[in-house]
Each structure stands twice: as structure tokens, then as C-alpha cells.
Short mmCIF file of N, CA, C and O in Angstrom, two decimals:
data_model
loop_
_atom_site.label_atom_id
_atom_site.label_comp_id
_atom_site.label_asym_id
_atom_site.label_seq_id
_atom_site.Cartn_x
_atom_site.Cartn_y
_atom_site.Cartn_z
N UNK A 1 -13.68 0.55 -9.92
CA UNK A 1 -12.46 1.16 -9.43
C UNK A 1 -11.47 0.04 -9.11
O UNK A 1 -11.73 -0.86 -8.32
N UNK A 2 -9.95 0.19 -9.99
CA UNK A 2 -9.31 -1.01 -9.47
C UNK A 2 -8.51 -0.76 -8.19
O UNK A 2 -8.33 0.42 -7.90
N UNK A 3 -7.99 -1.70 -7.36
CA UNK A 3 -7.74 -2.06 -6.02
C UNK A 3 -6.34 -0.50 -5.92
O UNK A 3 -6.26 0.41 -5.10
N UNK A 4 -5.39 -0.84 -7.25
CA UNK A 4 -4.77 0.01 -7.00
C UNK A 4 -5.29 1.76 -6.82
O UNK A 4 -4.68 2.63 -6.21
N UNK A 5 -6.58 1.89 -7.56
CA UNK A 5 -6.97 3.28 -7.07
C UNK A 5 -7.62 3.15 -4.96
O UNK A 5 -7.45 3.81 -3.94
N UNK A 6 -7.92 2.62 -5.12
CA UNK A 6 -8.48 2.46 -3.61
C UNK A 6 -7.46 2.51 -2.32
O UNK A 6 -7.55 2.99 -1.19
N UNK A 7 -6.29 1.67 -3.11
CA UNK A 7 -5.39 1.88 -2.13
C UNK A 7 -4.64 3.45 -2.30
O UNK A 7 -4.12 4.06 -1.35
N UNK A 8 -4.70 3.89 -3.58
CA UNK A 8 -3.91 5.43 -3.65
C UNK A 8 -5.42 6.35 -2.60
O UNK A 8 -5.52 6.90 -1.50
N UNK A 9 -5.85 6.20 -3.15
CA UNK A 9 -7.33 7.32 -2.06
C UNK A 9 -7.15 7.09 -0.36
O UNK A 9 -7.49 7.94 0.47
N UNK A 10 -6.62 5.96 -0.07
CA UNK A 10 -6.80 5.68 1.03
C UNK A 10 -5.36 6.17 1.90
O UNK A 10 -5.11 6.45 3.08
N UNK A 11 -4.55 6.10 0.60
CA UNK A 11 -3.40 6.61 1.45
C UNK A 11 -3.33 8.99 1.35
O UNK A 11 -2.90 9.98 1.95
N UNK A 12 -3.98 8.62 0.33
CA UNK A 12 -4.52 10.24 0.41
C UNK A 12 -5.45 10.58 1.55
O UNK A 12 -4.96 11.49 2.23
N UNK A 13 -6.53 10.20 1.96
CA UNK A 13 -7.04 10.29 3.11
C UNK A 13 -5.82 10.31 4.22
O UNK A 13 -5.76 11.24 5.03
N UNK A 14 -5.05 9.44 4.22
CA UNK A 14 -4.44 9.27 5.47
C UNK A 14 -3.37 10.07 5.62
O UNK A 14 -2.80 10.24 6.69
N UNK A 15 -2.98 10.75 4.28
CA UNK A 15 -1.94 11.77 4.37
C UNK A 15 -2.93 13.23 5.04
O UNK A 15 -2.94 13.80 6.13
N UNK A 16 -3.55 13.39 3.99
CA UNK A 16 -4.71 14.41 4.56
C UNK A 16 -4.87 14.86 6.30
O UNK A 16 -4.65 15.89 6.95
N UNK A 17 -5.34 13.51 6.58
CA UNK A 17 -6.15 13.65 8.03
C UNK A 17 -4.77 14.34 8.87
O UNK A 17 -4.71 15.42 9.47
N UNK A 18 -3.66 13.23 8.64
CA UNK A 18 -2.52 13.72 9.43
C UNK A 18 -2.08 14.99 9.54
O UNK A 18 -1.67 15.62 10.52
N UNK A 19 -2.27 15.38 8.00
CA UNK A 19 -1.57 17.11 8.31
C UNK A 19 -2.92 18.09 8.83
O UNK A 19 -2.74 19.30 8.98
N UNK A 20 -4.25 17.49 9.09
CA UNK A 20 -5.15 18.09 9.30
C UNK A 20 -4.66 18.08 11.33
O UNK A 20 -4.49 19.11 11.97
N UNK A 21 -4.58 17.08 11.75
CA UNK A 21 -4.25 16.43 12.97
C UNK A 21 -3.15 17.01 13.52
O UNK A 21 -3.19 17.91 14.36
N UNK A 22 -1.99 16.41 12.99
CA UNK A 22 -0.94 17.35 13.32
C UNK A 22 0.05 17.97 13.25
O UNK A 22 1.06 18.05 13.95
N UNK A 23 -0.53 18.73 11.77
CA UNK A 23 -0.16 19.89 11.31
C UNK A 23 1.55 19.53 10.37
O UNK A 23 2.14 18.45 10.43
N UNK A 24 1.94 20.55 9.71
CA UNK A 24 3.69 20.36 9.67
C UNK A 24 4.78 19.60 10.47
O UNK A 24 4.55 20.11 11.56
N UNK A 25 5.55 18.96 10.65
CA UNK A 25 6.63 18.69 10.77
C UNK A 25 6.55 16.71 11.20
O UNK A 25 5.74 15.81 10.97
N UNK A 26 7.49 16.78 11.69
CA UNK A 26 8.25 15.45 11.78
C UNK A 26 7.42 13.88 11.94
O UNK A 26 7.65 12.71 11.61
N UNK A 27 6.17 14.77 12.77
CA UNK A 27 5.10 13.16 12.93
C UNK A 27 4.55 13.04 11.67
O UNK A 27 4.53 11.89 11.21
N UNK A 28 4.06 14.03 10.91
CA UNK A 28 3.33 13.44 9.71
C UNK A 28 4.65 13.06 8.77
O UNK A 28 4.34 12.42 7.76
N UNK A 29 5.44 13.20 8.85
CA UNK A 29 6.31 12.72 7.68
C UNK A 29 6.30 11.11 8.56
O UNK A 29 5.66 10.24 7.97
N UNK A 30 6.62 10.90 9.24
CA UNK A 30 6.64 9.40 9.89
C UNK A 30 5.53 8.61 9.27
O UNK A 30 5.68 7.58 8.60
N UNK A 31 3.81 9.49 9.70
CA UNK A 31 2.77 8.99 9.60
C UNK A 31 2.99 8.76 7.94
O UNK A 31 3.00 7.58 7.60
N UNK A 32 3.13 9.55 7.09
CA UNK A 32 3.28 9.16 5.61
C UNK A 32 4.60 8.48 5.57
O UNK A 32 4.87 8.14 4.41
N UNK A 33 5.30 8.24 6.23
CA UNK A 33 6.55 7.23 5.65
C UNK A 33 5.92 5.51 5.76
O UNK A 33 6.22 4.46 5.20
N UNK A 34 4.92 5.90 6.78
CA UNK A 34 4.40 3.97 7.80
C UNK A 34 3.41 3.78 6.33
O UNK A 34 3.39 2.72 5.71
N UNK A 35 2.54 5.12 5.91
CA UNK A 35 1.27 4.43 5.41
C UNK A 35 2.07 4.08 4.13
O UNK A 35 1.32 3.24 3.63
N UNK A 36 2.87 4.17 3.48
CA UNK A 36 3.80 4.01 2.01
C UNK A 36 4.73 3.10 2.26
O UNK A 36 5.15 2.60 1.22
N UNK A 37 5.34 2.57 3.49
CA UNK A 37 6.03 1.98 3.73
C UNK A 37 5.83 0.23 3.62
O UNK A 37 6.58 -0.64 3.17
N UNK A 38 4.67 0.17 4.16
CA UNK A 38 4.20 -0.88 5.23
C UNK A 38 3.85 -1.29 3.96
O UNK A 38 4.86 -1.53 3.31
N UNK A 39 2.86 -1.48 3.35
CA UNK A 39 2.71 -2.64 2.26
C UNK A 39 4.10 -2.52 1.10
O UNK A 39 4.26 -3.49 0.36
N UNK A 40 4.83 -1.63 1.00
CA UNK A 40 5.86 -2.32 0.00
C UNK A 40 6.98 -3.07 1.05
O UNK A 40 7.66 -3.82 0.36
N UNK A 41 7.40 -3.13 2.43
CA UNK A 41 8.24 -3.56 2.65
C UNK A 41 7.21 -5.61 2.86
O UNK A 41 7.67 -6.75 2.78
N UNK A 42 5.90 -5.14 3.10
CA UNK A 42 5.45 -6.45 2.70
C UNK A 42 5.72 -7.41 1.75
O UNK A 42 6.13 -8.57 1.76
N UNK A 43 5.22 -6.24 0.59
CA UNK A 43 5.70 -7.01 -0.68
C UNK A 43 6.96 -7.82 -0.89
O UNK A 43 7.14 -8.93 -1.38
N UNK A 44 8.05 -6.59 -0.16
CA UNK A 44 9.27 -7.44 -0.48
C UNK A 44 10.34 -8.31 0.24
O UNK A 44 11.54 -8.58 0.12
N UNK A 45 9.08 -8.65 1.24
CA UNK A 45 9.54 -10.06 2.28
C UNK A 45 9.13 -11.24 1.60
O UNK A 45 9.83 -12.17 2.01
N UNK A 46 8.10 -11.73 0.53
CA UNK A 46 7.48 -12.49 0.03
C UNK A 46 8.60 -12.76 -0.67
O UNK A 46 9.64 -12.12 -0.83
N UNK A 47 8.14 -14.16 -1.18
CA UNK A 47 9.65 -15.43 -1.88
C UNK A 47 9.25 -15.06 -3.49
O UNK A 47 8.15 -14.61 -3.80
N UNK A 48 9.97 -15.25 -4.14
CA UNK A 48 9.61 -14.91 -5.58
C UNK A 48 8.41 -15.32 -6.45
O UNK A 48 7.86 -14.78 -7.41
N UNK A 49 8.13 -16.87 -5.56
CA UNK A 49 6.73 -17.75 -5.83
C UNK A 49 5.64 -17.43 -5.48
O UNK A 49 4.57 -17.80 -5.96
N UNK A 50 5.86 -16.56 -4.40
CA UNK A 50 4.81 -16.00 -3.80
C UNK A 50 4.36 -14.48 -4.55
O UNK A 50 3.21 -14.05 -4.56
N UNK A 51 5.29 -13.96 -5.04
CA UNK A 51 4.91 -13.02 -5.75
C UNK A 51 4.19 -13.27 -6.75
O UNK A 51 3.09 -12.74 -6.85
N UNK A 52 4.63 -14.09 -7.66
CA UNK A 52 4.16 -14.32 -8.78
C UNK A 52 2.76 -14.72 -8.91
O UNK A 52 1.95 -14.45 -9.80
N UNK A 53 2.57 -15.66 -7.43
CA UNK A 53 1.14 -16.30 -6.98
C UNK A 53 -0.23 -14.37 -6.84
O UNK A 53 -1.39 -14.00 -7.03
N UNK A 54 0.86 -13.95 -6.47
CA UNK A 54 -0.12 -12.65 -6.09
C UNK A 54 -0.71 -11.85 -7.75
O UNK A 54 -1.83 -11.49 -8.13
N UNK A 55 0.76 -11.81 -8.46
CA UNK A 55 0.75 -11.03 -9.77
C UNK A 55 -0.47 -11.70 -10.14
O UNK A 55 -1.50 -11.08 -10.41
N UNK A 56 -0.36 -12.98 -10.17
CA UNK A 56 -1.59 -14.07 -11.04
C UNK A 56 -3.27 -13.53 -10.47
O UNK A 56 -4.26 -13.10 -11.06
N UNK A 57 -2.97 -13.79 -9.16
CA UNK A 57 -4.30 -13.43 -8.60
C UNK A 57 -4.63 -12.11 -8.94
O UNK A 57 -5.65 -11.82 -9.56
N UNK A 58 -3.59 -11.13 -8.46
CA UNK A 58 -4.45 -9.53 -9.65
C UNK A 58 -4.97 -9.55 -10.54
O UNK A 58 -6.03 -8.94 -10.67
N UNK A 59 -4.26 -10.48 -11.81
CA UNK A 59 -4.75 -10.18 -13.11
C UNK A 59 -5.82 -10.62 -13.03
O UNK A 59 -6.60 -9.76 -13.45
N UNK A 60 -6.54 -11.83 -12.62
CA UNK A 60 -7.27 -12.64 -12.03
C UNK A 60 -8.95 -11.68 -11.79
O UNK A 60 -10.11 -11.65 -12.20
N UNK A 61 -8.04 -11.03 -10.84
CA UNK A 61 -9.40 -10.91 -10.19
C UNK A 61 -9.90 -11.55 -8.72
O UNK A 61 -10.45 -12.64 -8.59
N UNK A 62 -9.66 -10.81 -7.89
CA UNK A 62 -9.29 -11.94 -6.63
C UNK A 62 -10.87 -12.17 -6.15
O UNK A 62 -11.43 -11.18 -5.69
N UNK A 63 -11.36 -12.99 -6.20
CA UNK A 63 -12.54 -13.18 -5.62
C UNK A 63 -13.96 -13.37 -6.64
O UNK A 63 -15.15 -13.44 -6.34
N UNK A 64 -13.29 -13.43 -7.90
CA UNK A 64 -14.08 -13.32 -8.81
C UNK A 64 -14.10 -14.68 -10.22
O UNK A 64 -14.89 -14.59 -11.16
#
């Protein structure tokens, strides 16, 4: 399973639980705005070198 499926399941879980938790309106849209939010506004604090360092390591295989 690649990293990008793990991270989509995980943010499905976390959409899930929330509307299981608490229900319709305004907190779960928050709670799904943070879990979708938070690693792309990561991404796009990183310097262009640093991106590229990451792109490399995906194709890569990080740890492998």
C-alpha cells in the first residue's frame, strides 16, 4: 500500500469518527478542514529545494 493510500484511509477514518462524534454541522467541517489542511499548508512552507529533496525521497522509497 503506497503512503499516499494510508494517508487517504487515515483521513477517512478521521472524517468518519468526527461525524460519528459530533454529528452535522460546524465542528466537523473544522475537524475535516485541520485534517486536509495541515499537511498541505506544510508542504507549502518548504523552500523549493526542499521540495524537490522530498519528491526524490518518494520516488525513492524512504527507508528503503
Amino acid at each position: 500500500m503506497s503512503p499516499v493510500q494510508k494517508y487517504a484511509i487515515g483521513a477517512g477514518a478521521a472524517v468518519l469518527l468526527s461525524l460519528i462524534f459530533f454529528g452535522p454541522g460546524m465542528i466537523t467541517l473544522l475537524v475535516v478542514l485541520g485534517v486536509v489542511a495541515a499537511p498541505v499548508i506544510g508542504y507549502l512552507m518548504l523552500d523549493p529545494s526542499q521540495r524537490e529533496r522530498l519528491k526524490r525521497a518518494r520516488r525513492r522509497g524512504i527507508g528503503s
